[in-house]
Every structure is written in structure tokens, then in C-alpha cells.
Amino acid sequence: MTTAGIDKLTFYVPHHYIDMTMLARQRDVDPAKYLDGIGQEKMSVPAVDEDIVSMGASAGHQLLQNEDKSSIDMVLLATESGIDQSKAAAIYIHELLGLPATCLTVEMKQACSSGTAALLLALDHVRARPDKKVMVVATDIARYGLSTPGEPTQGAGAVAMLISANPRTLEISPEYVTYTEDVMDFWRPNDREEAIVDGQYSIKVYIRALTECWKRYSETTGCTVKSFDRFCYHMPFTHMARKAHTHLNKRLKTDCEPQEIEEQIAASLKYNRIIGNTYTGSLYIALASLLDNEHPAAGTKIGMFSYGSGCMAALFSGTVANECSSITKTLGHHTMLNEREPISYGEYVDLYGRRSIASSSDIVWPHQTTAPFRWAGIQHAGRIYEQNTADQKTGTLRQTGVPHAGTPC
Ligand code: COA
């Protein structure tokens, strides 16, 4: 039988991070609250010349090394930190990566769960057309106000996934359940740079959505917690996964000991703890963390829970494929994470402030990021992206089009 799933998964995170002990001291908070209570040790901070497009293109660049681009006929980009109300950020990435003009290319939104919505649509597409592949990009900058409770749960990064028939990394089961409820736990009106969040309420709704999903999932599939070897959760902060998984075991009255419950999620938490929240990418960085750090054997069954405020949640599952281990070893995630550099509190505040810019002002950003692609600036109210000269040793640089001076309608 033809299976469908994640053929390959890569992620990109900015080169800079802030140490959470230092941030806690600046905020006059006990560092143990950030490190243990929230579960964050480091938080990714984008460089001045990075945004969701440059990060998504950088993740995609790594994904498509040694891949046949001509079989890709769909590019789905998920984000909740969009840069334009009309043009899909996916189009810039499609251009930067040199993908076929025949692609269906679009941007999707539903808070942190749109990466999963994109994945589920992509799976149906490749099940119907097994000779085609879909590139899903989930890219975000998680941003809350300075000195607010949300501040230690920021982060940034992008995930790129190649979705195909007969996948080499994770086969995804066709059975899944979803849950939608109209709630105001987290949202970002068009005129705001930072999200509005009622964090404690959001935690309650997340748990409710998880409970509802499991109820229906077990009714329709007959699966129990014991049907899975490992679990990955959406993580607005790392401790959320622990809270959710402990709740699930208690609610379903499993006989798992605390140590067993921890073992089921431990490897999936490692990356998010040192990256922070990546919104749409968070669940898939949890998956990468599990695959890279534990190298689960082929056949390992993984339960996946996706939550997006507002809210829409999904529960689905995957089975580790035969070639998973050999593929994940080539991706260089550990090297990228180990080569990152800490920034000072002053640099963090400066970078935070530079994100609030009007599209009407022309800008040329200095070269700061070491990523394969960078956001070069703004011209005639349009963003310009280019391949980083540090990454491009020979040949022609890839660049997005320079906008004409348009007339506002
Ligand atoms: N040492 C160890 N742990 C400590 C501590 C200390 N000195 N002080 C507090 N803690 C623990 C608390 O007990 C709590 O853990 P628990 O929930 O397991 O009990 C945790 O640290 C957080 O403390 P809390 O007082 O709840 O923090 P807060 O009011 O500052 O808010 C969030 C925390 C997560 C709610 C807030 O950061 C937030 O809203 N983040 C955004 C979340 C989000 O994005 N949600 C939407 C998408 S799903």
C-alpha cells in the first residue's frame, strides 16, 4: 500500500540567542522560574536582516539539497507573523529556491496550528498524486511585549518539510481528529506588532482541546496512550508539553509511572528548550528533536498533538520509516545549534526595537545574519530578499524582484 508522510524535515534558527538566566536577572525574576517553571534555557533572537521569508528560505535551502525540485508542485507556507496582507510569503521563498513555475503556492493562517493544517492538506495531495511532492514551510517570529509574562516565551525559527508518498522519515497515518472552538486566548490585530495573550486561559483551552481530541481519537481508532512509544506536542513553552502529557496520563488513568511519562516526551523537548517558541514550527521542531537526539528505530509510533490559539487543534500519529536515521544524520541541526552565539541584553533590546518599522520607509539592512538567505531591506514599500554572499561562493546570486514605485489605491 502507498503510504504518505514526511520524506525529509529540516529547520533553521537564527544565529543569535539570549541566555534566559541573564534575562531573568534583568527582569528581577528567579532564574529557576524561566529554566524550570517555563522550561526555557535559551531563546532565539532574529538578526536585523532576518524575517519569516529569509528564515523559511534558509530552512528550505537545506531541505532541498540533493533533492529533485521538479517533482514539487505545491508550496504551502504557514505563519502567524505574516509580512503582507495580500501576497503570500511562500511566493518569495518559491523564487529564492528556484521552484517550478507550475506550483500551487499559498500562505495559510490559524495561529500555531496552520503548519499542521498545511501538512494534512499536503498529505491528501500526495496520496492523490503519488509522483508529486509538497514543500511545507512553517516560519514564525514569536513576539510579546518586553517585561510582560509572555516575554520569556518568545523565539524564532522555520521548519521546512518535504511531503511525499513512500516517505523516508515519518509515515503519517490517514486517521486524525481535529477540534475547533471560538476562544480569545491569543490573537494579534492587524495594527499590532505583539500578540495579545491570556496565557493562563490559553493553557486551560490547550488542555481542553487535547482532552477532546483524545476522546474522539480513541473512539474512532481504538488507540490508547499505550499504543504509542513517543509523543510530540506543540510547545508555546517547553513545560507545556510536560503539563499536557502528565494531564493526559492522569485523565486516561494510565498506569504509566512518572519516569515512563517523562521518557515518552524527553527527547522531543531538547530543541525547544534552547530555541523558544516558533509558533507554527514548534511541533515539528519537537519531532526533529526526537529524531535527532534519540534516533528511534524504524516502526516507532509517535503521537502528535498540534494546538493553535483561537482555537484549532489536531491529533494524529506517525510511524518512523526505515531510512529515517540515515536521513536525519545528514541534516546538521546539532552543528547549527552549537555554532550559535549569545547576545547581550542591550543587543536583544536593540534588535527587538528594530522590528517595529513602517513599510513606507526605504531601508537597507546591514549584513548581520550568517543564514543562506537574508532580508536585504525595503524599497517602494516592498521587501527585498537575497542569497547571502557569505553562503554563495560562486555563480549568480538569487534575489527577489525590486518593486516598482506603486500607487496606493
Ligand atoms: N522556580 C521554579 N518554578 C517557578 C518559580 C520559581 N522560582 N516561579 C514560578 N514557577 C513556575 C510556576 O509554578 C509555573 O509552573 P506550573 O504552571 O507548573 O505551576 C511556571 O513557573 C510559570 O509560572 P506562572 O506564575 O504561571 O508564570 P506567568 O504568570 O509569568 O506566565 C505563561 C507564564 C506561560 C502563562 C506566560 O509566559 C505566557 O502567557 N506565555 C505565552 C504563552 C502562549 O504563547 N500561549 C499561546 C499559544 S499556545
Short mmCIF file of N, CA and C and ligand atoms in Angstrom, two decimals, residues 29-39 80 111-112 142 144 148-154 185-186 195-203 206 234-237 239-240 243 277 279 307-309, ligand 1:
data_model
loop_
_atom_site.label_atom_id
_atom_site.label_comp_id
_atom_site.label_asym_id
_atom_site.label_seq_id
_atom_site.Cartn_x
_atom_site.Cartn_y
_atom_site.Cartn_z
N VAL A 29 13.62 38.40 38.22
CA VAL A 29 12.84 37.16 38.40
C VAL A 29 13.82 36.06 38.79
N ASP A 30 13.39 35.12 39.63
CA ASP A 30 14.23 33.96 39.97
C ASP A 30 14.48 33.16 38.68
N PRO A 31 15.77 32.98 38.27
CA PRO A 31 16.03 32.25 37.02
C PRO A 31 15.36 30.87 36.98
N ALA A 32 15.13 30.26 38.15
CA ALA A 32 14.50 28.93 38.16
C ALA A 32 13.10 28.97 37.55
N LYS A 33 12.44 30.13 37.62
CA LYS A 33 11.11 30.23 37.00
C LYS A 33 11.21 30.02 35.49
N TYR A 34 12.19 30.68 34.87
CA TYR A 34 12.33 30.53 33.41
C TYR A 34 12.88 29.15 33.05
N LEU A 35 13.91 28.71 33.80
CA LEU A 35 14.59 27.46 33.44
C LEU A 35 13.75 26.23 33.72
N ASP A 36 13.10 26.21 34.90
CA ASP A 36 12.33 25.02 35.30
C ASP A 36 10.82 25.21 35.14
N GLY A 37 10.31 26.35 35.65
CA GLY A 37 8.86 26.58 35.63
C GLY A 37 8.33 26.71 34.21
N ILE A 38 9.05 27.47 33.37
CA ILE A 38 8.62 27.63 31.98
C ILE A 38 9.38 26.66 31.08
N GLY A 39 10.61 26.35 31.46
CA GLY A 39 11.38 25.31 30.75
C GLY A 39 12.24 25.86 29.62
N GLU A 80 2.04 32.87 11.51
CA GLU A 80 1.16 33.83 12.18
C GLU A 80 1.93 35.13 12.42
N ALA A 111 -3.15 30.56 13.67
CA ALA A 111 -2.22 30.56 14.81
C ALA A 111 -1.19 29.42 14.64
N CYS A 112 -0.84 28.77 15.76
CA CYS A 112 0.26 27.79 15.69
C CYS A 112 -0.14 26.49 14.98
N ALA A 142 8.09 34.62 17.24
CA ALA A 142 7.16 34.72 18.38
C ALA A 142 7.56 35.96 19.18
N TYR A 144 6.36 38.95 22.05
CA TYR A 144 5.47 39.53 23.07
C TYR A 144 6.15 40.79 23.58
N THR A 148 6.70 41.66 29.79
CA THR A 148 5.37 41.06 30.01
C THR A 148 5.56 39.59 30.38
N PRO A 149 4.51 38.91 30.90
CA PRO A 149 4.68 37.48 31.22
C PRO A 149 5.05 36.65 29.99
N GLY A 150 4.63 37.12 28.80
CA GLY A 150 4.94 36.35 27.58
C GLY A 150 6.39 36.49 27.13
N GLU A 151 7.10 37.51 27.63
CA GLU A 151 8.45 37.78 27.10
C GLU A 151 9.38 36.55 27.10
N PRO A 152 9.41 35.78 28.21
CA PRO A 152 10.34 34.62 28.20
C PRO A 152 9.89 33.49 27.30
N THR A 153 8.72 33.63 26.67
CA THR A 153 8.25 32.56 25.77
C THR A 153 8.30 33.01 24.30
N GLN A 154 9.21 33.92 23.99
CA GLN A 154 9.43 34.29 22.59
C GLN A 154 10.38 33.28 21.93
N ASP A 185 -7.86 33.47 23.41
CA ASP A 185 -6.74 33.21 24.32
C ASP A 185 -5.46 33.88 23.82
N PHE A 186 -5.40 34.14 22.51
CA PHE A 186 -4.19 34.69 21.90
C PHE A 186 -4.58 35.17 20.52
N ALA A 195 1.64 40.03 20.00
CA ALA A 195 0.39 39.30 20.25
C ALA A 195 -0.22 39.73 21.57
N ILE A 196 -1.55 39.60 21.66
CA ILE A 196 -2.25 39.77 22.93
C ILE A 196 -2.52 38.36 23.43
N VAL A 197 -2.14 38.07 24.64
CA VAL A 197 -2.30 36.68 25.12
C VAL A 197 -2.77 36.65 26.56
N ASP A 198 -3.74 35.76 26.83
CA ASP A 198 -4.10 35.45 28.21
C ASP A 198 -3.53 34.06 28.43
N GLY A 199 -2.29 34.04 28.89
CA GLY A 199 -1.52 32.80 28.94
C GLY A 199 -2.16 31.71 29.80
N GLN A 200 -2.66 32.09 30.98
CA GLN A 200 -3.25 31.06 31.87
C GLN A 200 -4.51 30.47 31.24
N TYR A 201 -5.30 31.31 30.60
CA TYR A 201 -6.52 30.83 29.93
C TYR A 201 -6.13 29.93 28.75
N SER A 202 -5.07 30.34 28.03
CA SER A 202 -4.63 29.57 26.87
C SER A 202 -4.21 28.16 27.28
N ILE A 203 -3.55 28.06 28.43
CA ILE A 203 -3.13 26.74 28.92
C ILE A 203 -4.37 25.86 29.17
N TYR A 206 -5.86 24.80 25.80
CA TYR A 206 -4.96 23.80 25.20
C TYR A 206 -5.28 22.42 25.79
N HIS A 234 2.81 20.52 20.56
CA HIS A 234 3.07 21.93 20.30
C HIS A 234 3.54 22.55 21.62
N MET A 235 4.60 23.37 21.52
CA MET A 235 5.17 23.94 22.77
C MET A 235 5.27 25.45 22.71
N PRO A 236 4.27 26.18 23.23
CA PRO A 236 4.44 27.63 23.39
C PRO A 236 5.58 27.92 24.36
N PHE A 237 5.82 26.99 25.27
CA PHE A 237 7.00 26.95 26.15
C PHE A 237 7.17 25.48 26.51
N HIS A 239 7.69 23.61 29.07
CA HIS A 239 7.00 22.96 30.18
C HIS A 239 5.54 22.61 29.82
N MET A 240 4.99 23.26 28.78
CA MET A 240 3.60 22.99 28.38
C MET A 240 3.44 21.53 27.96
N LYS A 243 3.21 19.44 31.07
CA LYS A 243 1.89 19.63 31.69
C LYS A 243 0.84 18.82 30.95
N ASN A 277 9.82 29.53 21.48
CA ASN A 277 8.61 29.27 20.70
C ASN A 277 8.82 29.62 19.24
N TYR A 279 6.07 29.05 17.18
CA TYR A 279 4.67 29.05 16.76
C TYR A 279 4.34 27.87 15.81
N TYR A 307 -1.66 22.45 18.53
CA TYR A 307 -2.65 23.40 19.07
C TYR A 307 -2.37 24.78 18.52
N GLY A 308 -3.42 25.44 18.04
CA GLY A 308 -3.29 26.83 17.60
C GLY A 308 -4.36 27.65 18.29
N SER A 309 -3.97 28.69 18.97
CA SER A 309 -4.91 29.51 19.74
C SER A 309 -6.04 30.00 18.85
N1 COA B 1 11.10 28.34 40.46
C1 COA B 1 10.57 27.34 39.73
N2 COA B 1 9.35 27.43 39.13
C2 COA B 1 8.67 28.58 39.27
C3 COA B 1 9.18 29.66 40.02
C4 COA B 1 10.44 29.51 40.63
N3 COA B 1 11.00 30.48 41.35
N4 COA B 1 8.27 30.65 39.97
C5 COA B 1 7.22 30.21 39.22
N5 COA B 1 7.48 28.96 38.80
C6 COA B 1 6.64 28.10 37.96
C7 COA B 1 5.16 28.19 38.28
O1 COA B 1 4.80 27.33 39.35
C8 COA B 1 4.55 27.77 36.95
O2 COA B 1 4.60 26.36 36.78
P1 COA B 1 3.23 25.48 36.82
O3 COA B 1 2.36 26.07 35.77
O4 COA B 1 3.68 24.09 36.51
O5 COA B 1 2.66 25.67 38.18
C9 COA B 1 5.52 28.34 35.93
O6 COA B 1 6.73 28.59 36.64
C10 COA B 1 5.05 29.64 35.33
O7 COA B 1 4.73 30.50 36.38
P2 COA B 1 3.46 31.45 36.27
O8 COA B 1 3.31 32.20 37.52
O9 COA B 1 2.28 30.69 35.77
O10 COA B 1 4.02 32.43 35.12
P3 COA B 1 3.42 33.67 34.41
O11 COA B 1 2.16 34.14 35.01
O12 COA B 1 4.54 34.63 34.35
O13 COA B 1 3.03 33.15 32.94
C11 COA B 1 2.94 31.94 30.88
C12 COA B 1 3.59 32.04 32.28
C13 COA B 1 3.49 30.73 30.20
C14 COA B 1 1.43 31.79 31.04
C15 COA B 1 3.30 33.25 30.09
O14 COA B 1 4.67 33.25 29.87
C16 COA B 1 2.59 33.34 28.75
O15 COA B 1 1.45 33.79 28.68
N6 COA B 1 3.26 32.95 27.67
C17 COA B 1 2.67 32.90 26.33
C18 COA B 1 2.09 31.51 26.12
C19 COA B 1 1.46 31.38 24.75
O16 COA B 1 2.09 31.78 23.80
N7 COA B 1 0.25 30.85 24.66
C20 COA B 1 -0.45 30.81 23.41
C21 COA B 1 -0.08 29.77 22.45
S1 COA B 1 -0.42 28.13 22.91
#
